[in-house]
Coordinates of C-alpha atoms in Angstrom, one line a residue:
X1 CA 135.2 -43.7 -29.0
X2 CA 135.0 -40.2 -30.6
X3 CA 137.7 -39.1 -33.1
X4 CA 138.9 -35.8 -33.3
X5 CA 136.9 -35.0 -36.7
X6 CA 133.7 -36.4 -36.0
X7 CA 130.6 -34.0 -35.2
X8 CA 128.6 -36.7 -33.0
X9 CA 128.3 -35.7 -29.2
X10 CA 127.7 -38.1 -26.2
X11 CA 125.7 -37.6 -23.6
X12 CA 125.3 -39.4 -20.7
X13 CA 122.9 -39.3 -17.3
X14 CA 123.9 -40.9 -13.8
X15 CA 120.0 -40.8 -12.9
X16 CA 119.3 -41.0 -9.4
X17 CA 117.4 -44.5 -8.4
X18 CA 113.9 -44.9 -7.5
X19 CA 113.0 -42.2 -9.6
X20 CA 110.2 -44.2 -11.0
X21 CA 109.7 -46.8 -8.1
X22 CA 106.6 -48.7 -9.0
X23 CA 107.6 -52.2 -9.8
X24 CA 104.9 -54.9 -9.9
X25 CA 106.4 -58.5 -8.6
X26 CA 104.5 -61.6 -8.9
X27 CA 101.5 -62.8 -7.1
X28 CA 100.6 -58.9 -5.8
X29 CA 97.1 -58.1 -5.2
X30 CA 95.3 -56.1 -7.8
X31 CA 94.8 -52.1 -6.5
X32 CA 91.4 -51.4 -5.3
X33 CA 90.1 -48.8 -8.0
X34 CA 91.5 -45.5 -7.8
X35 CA 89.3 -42.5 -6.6
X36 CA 91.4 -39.5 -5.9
X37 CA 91.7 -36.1 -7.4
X38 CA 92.0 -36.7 -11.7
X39 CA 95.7 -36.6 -12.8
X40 CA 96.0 -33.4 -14.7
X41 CA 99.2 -31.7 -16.9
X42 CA 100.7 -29.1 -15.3
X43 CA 99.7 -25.2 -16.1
X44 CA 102.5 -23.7 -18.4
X45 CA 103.9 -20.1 -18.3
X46 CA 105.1 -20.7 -21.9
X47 CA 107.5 -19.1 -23.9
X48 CA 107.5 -15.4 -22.0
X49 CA 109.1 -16.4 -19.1
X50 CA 112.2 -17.4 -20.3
X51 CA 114.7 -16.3 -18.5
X52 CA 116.7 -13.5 -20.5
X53 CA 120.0 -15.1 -22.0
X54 CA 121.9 -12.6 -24.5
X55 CA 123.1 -15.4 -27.1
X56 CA 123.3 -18.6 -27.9
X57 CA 126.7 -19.1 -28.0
X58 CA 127.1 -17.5 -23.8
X59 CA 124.4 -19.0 -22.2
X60 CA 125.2 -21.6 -19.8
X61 CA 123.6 -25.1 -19.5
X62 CA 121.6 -24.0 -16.9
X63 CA 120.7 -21.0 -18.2
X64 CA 119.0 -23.1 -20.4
X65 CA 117.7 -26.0 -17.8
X66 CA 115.8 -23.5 -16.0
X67 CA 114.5 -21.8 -19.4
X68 CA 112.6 -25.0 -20.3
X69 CA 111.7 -25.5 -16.6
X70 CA 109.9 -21.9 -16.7
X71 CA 107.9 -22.7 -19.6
X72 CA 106.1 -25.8 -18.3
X73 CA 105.6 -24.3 -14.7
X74 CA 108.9 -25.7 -12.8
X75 CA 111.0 -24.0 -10.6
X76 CA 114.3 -23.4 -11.1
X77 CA 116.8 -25.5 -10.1
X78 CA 119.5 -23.6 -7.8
X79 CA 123.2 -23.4 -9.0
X80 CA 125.8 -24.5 -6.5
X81 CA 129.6 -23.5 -6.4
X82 CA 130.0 -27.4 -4.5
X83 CA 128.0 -29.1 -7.4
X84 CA 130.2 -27.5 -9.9
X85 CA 133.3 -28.2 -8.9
X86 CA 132.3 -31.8 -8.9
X87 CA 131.1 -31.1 -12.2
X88 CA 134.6 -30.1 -13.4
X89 CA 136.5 -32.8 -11.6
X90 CA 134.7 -35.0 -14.0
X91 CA 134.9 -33.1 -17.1
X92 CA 138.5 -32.8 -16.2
X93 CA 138.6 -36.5 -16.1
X94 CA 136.7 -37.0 -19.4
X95 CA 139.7 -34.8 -21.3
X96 CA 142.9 -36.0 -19.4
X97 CA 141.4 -39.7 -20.2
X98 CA 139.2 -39.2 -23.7
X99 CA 136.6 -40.7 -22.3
X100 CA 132.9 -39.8 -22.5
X101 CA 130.9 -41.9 -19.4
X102 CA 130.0 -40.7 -16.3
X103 CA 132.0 -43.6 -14.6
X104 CA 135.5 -42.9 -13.4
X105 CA 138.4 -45.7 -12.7
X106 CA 140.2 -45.5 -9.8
X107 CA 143.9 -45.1 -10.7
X108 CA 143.3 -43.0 -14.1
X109 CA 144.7 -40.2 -13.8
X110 CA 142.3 -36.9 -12.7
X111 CA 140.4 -39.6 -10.6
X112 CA 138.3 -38.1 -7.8
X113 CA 135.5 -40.6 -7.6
X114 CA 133.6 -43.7 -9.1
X115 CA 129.9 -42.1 -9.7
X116 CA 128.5 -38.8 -9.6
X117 CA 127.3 -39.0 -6.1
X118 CA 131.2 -40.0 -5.0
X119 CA 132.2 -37.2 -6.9
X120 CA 129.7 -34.3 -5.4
X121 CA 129.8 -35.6 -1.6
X122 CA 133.6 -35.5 -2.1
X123 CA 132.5 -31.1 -2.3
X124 CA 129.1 -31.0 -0.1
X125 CA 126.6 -33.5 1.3
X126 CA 124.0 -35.1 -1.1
X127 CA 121.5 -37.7 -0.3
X128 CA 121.0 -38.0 -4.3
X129 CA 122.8 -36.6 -7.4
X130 CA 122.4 -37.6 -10.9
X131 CA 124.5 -36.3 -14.0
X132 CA 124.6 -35.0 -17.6
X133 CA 127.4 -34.7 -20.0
X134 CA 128.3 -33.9 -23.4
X135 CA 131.5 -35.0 -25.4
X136 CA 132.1 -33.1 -28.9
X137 CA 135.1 -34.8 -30.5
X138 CA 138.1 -32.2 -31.5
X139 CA 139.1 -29.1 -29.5
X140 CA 136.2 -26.8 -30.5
X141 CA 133.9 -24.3 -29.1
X142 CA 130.0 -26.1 -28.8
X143 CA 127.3 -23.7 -28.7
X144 CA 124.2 -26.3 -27.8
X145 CA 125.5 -29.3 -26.1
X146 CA 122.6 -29.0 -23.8
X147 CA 120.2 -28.6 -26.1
X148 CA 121.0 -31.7 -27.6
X149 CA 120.7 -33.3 -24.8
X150 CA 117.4 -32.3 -23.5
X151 CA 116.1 -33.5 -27.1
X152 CA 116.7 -37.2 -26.0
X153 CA 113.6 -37.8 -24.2
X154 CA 115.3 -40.3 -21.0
X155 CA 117.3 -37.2 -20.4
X156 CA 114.7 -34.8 -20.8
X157 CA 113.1 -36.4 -18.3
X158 CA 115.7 -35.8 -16.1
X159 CA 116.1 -32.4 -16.4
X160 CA 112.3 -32.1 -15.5
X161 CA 113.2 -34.0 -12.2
X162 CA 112.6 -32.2 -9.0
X163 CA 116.2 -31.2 -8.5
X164 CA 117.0 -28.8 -5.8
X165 CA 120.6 -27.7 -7.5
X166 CA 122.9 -28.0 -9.9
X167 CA 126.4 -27.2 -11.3
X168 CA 128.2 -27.4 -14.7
X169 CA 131.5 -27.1 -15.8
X170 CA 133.4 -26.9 -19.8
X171 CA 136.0 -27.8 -20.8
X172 CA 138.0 -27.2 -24.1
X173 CA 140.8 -29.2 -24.7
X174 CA 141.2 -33.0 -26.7
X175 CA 137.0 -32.6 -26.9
X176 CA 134.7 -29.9 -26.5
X177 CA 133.2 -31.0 -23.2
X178 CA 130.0 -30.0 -20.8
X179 CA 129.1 -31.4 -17.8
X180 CA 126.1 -30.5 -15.8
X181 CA 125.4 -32.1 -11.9
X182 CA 122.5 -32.1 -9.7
X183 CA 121.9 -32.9 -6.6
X184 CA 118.7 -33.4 -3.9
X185 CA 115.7 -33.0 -4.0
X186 CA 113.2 -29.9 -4.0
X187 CA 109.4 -31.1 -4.6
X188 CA 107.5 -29.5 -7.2
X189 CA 105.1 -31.2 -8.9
X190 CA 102.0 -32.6 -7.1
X191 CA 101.4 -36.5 -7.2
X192 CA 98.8 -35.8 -9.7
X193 CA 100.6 -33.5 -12.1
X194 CA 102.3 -34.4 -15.4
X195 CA 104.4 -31.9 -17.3
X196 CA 104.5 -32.3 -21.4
X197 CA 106.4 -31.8 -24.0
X198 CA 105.8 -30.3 -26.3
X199 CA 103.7 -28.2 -23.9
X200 CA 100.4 -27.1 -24.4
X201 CA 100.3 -23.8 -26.4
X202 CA 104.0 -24.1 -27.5
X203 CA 105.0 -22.2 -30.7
X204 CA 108.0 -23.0 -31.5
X205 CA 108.4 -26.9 -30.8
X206 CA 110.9 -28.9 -33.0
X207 CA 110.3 -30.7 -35.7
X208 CA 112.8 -33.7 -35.4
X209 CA 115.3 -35.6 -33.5
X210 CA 118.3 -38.2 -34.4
X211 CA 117.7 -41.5 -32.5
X212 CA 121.2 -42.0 -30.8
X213 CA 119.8 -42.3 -27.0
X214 CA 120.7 -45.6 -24.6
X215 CA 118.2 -47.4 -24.0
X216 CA 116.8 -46.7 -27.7
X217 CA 113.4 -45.6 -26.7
X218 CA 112.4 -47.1 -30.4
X219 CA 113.3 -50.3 -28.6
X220 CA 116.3 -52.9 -28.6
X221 CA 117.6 -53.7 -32.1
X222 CA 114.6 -51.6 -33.6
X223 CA 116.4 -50.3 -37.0
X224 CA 116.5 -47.0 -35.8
X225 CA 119.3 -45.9 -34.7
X226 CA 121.0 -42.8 -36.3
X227 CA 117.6 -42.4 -38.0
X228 CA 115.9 -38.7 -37.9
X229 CA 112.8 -39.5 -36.0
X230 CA 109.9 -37.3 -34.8
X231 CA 110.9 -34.7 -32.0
X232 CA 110.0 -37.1 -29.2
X233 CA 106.6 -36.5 -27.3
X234 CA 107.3 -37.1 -23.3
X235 CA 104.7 -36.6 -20.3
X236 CA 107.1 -36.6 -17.0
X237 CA 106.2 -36.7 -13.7
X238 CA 107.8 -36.8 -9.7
X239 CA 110.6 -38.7 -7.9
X240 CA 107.9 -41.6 -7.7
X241 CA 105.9 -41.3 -10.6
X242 CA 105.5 -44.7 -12.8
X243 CA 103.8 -43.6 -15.9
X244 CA 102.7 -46.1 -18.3
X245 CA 100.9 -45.0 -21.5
X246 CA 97.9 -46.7 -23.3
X247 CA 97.1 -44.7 -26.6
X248 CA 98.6 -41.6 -27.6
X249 CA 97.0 -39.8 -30.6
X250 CA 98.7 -37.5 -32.2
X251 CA 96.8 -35.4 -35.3
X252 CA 97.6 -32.2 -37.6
X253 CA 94.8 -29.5 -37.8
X254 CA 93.2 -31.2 -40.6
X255 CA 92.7 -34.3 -38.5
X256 CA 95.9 -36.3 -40.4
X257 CA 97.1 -39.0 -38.0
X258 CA 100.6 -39.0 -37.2
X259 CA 101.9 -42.3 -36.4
X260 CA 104.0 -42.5 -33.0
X261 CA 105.9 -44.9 -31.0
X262 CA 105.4 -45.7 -27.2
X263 CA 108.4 -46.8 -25.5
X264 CA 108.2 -50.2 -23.8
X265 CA 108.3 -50.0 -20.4
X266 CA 111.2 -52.7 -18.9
X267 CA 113.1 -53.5 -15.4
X268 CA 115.1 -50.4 -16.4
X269 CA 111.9 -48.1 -16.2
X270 CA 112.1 -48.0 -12.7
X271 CA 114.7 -45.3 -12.5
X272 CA 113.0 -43.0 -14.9
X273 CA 109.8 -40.7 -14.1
X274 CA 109.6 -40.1 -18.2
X275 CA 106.8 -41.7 -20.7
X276 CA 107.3 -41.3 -23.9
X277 CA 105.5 -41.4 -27.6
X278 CA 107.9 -40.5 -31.1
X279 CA 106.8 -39.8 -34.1
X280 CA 108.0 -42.3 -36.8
X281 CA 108.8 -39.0 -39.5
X282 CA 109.6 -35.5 -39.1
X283 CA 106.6 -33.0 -38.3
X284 CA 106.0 -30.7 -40.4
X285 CA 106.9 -27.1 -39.8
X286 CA 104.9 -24.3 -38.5
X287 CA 101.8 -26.8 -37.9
X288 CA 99.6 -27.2 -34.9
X289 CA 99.0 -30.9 -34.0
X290 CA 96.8 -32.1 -31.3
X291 CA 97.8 -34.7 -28.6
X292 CA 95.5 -37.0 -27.0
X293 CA 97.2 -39.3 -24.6
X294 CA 95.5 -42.1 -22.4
X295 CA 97.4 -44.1 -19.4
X296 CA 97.9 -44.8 -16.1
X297 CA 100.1 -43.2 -13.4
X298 CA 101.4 -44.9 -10.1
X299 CA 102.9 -42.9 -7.0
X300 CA 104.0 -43.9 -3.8
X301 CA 100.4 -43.6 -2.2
X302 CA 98.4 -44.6 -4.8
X303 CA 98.1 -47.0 -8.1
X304 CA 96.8 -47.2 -11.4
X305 CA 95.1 -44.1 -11.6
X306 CA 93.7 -43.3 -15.0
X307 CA 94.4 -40.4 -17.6
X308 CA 92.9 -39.0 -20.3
X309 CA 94.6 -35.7 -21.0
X310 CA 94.5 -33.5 -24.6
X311 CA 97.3 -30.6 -25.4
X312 CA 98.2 -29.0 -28.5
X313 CA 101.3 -27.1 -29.9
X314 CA 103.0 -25.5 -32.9
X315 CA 105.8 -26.6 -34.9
X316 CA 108.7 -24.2 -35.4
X317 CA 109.7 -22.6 -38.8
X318 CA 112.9 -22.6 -38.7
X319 CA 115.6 -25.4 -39.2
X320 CA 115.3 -27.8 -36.5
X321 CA 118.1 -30.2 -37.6
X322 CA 120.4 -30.8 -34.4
X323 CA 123.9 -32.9 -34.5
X324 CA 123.8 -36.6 -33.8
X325 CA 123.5 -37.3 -30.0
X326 CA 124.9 -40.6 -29.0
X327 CA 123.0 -40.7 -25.2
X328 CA 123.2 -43.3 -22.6
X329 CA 121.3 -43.4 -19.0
X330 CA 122.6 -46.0 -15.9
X331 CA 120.8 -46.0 -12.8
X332 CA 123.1 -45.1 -9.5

């Protein structure tokens, strides 16, 4: 648990299940070869249409959500007044019991419900809901809970999911607390879309990233942990998509390879619509590097189909250093 001096943040992420749903079991027959449309990235809208926030320190976490959605081509995801009130039941749960999960015990005090979807059905109807959070130990103000979060790459896939809406809530009392809800579902992305990130053309994209996520995406008992990594390098897809990566090259302009690790897939893989690649050091700043990333992606009505896709994007120059992010992801 969080004392009231230390600068680390959790984050947690109720994700919704079957968001990846490809599972291969024993003894199935091998897919016949694919031979639909080529699985392409996404087109970006890039930096310009962000929406307009005034500052750092008012914007709201979905202020920000929708920001990164608009770059890479996603809609935005619709706030709710119902969503956020289940939003603050919780974060008034988190303070009254110092806690920092997105799992409530019945009989705590503040308790309105055991998961996220408990929580928001108890405000509207929901067929699906998922949830992120933030803890900051000691009663202060947090400017970028959010951003923290989306650096972890599990939970940047989830703010990429095709959510239909969303609410948040703060909190500022024993911790420094933000919780964001969705819920539903709104389709956006074609079965044969990926969005990446770092997109292609971005101009700004960080250099680095502190390894605190659950699952480590490094891998179980991988030595990295609390290490500053590489800003992870993620391809996300739909509700369905399975993406498994094969190669992912990533080089500097002068053709410098920059060595990058692809996180296993496991059992726990098939809640999450997120692949991902992380640089074992740092980028460097204001550099282009060039992505070159092979796989195969599975949906609901197909399997296996190849990729061979190719983006580029510029490191920022400014500091890039964000505060440790202790992250963890359960499937609900």
């Amino acid at each position: 648990m969080l004392t009231k001096n230390t600068t680390a943040c959790i984050a947690a992420i109720a994700a919704l299940a079957g968001c990846a749903t490809y599972q291969p079991t024993a003894g199935e027959p091998t897919a016949a070869a694919y031979t639909g449309p080529p699985i392409t990235l996404r087109e970006v809208h890039g930096a310009h249409t962000r929406p307009a926030i005034a500052s750092t320190a008012h914007r709201s976490a979905i202020d920000f959500i929708n920001a990164r959605r608009a770059e890479v081509g996603l809609p935005a995801i619709a706030r709710d007044s119902h969503v956020a009130a289940a939003a603050a039941d919780h974060a008034r749960y988190l303070d009254l019991n110092h806690s920092g999960t997105h799992d409530e015990l019945a009989g705590n005090p503040g308790f309105t419900g055991v998961d996220v979807i408990s929580r928001v059905r108890l405000h509207t109807p929901a067929y699906g809901a998922s949830e992120v959070l933030a803890v900051y130990g000691g009663p202060r103000g947090v400017d970028s809970p959010i951003e923290e979060i989306f650096a972890s790459p599990y939970h940047r896939g989830a703010i990429f999911f095709d959510w239909a809406r969303a609410g948040e809530a703060r909190v500022v009392g024993a911790s420094a607390i933000t919780v964001v809800d969705f819920a539903d579902i709104a389709p956006a992305l074609s079965d044969t879309q990926l969005v990446a990130y770092p997109y292609d053309g971005q101009r700004d994209a960080p250099i680095a990233w502190t390894d605190n996520e659950q699952p480590d995406p490094m891998g179980p008992n991988s030595g990295y942990q609390g290490q500053t990594l590489g800003f992870p390098i993620t391809l996300s897809g739909g509700p369905s998509a399975h993406i498994e990566l094969t190669t992912v090259d990533v080089r500097d302009g002068r053709g410098h390879r920059v060595r990058c690790h692809i996180a296993a897939l496991t059992s726990a893989d098939t809640a999450r619509n997120t692949a991902i690649c992380t640089p074992f050091e740092p980028l460097r700043p204001g550099v282009h590097y060039i992505v070159r990333a092979t796989g195969r992606l599975t949906q609901r009505n197909f399997a296996n189909a190849p990729f061979n896709l190719e983006w580029g994007f510029t490191t920022s120059v400014g500091k890039s250093g964000a505060a440790p992010i202790l992250a963890q992801t359960t499937s609900k």
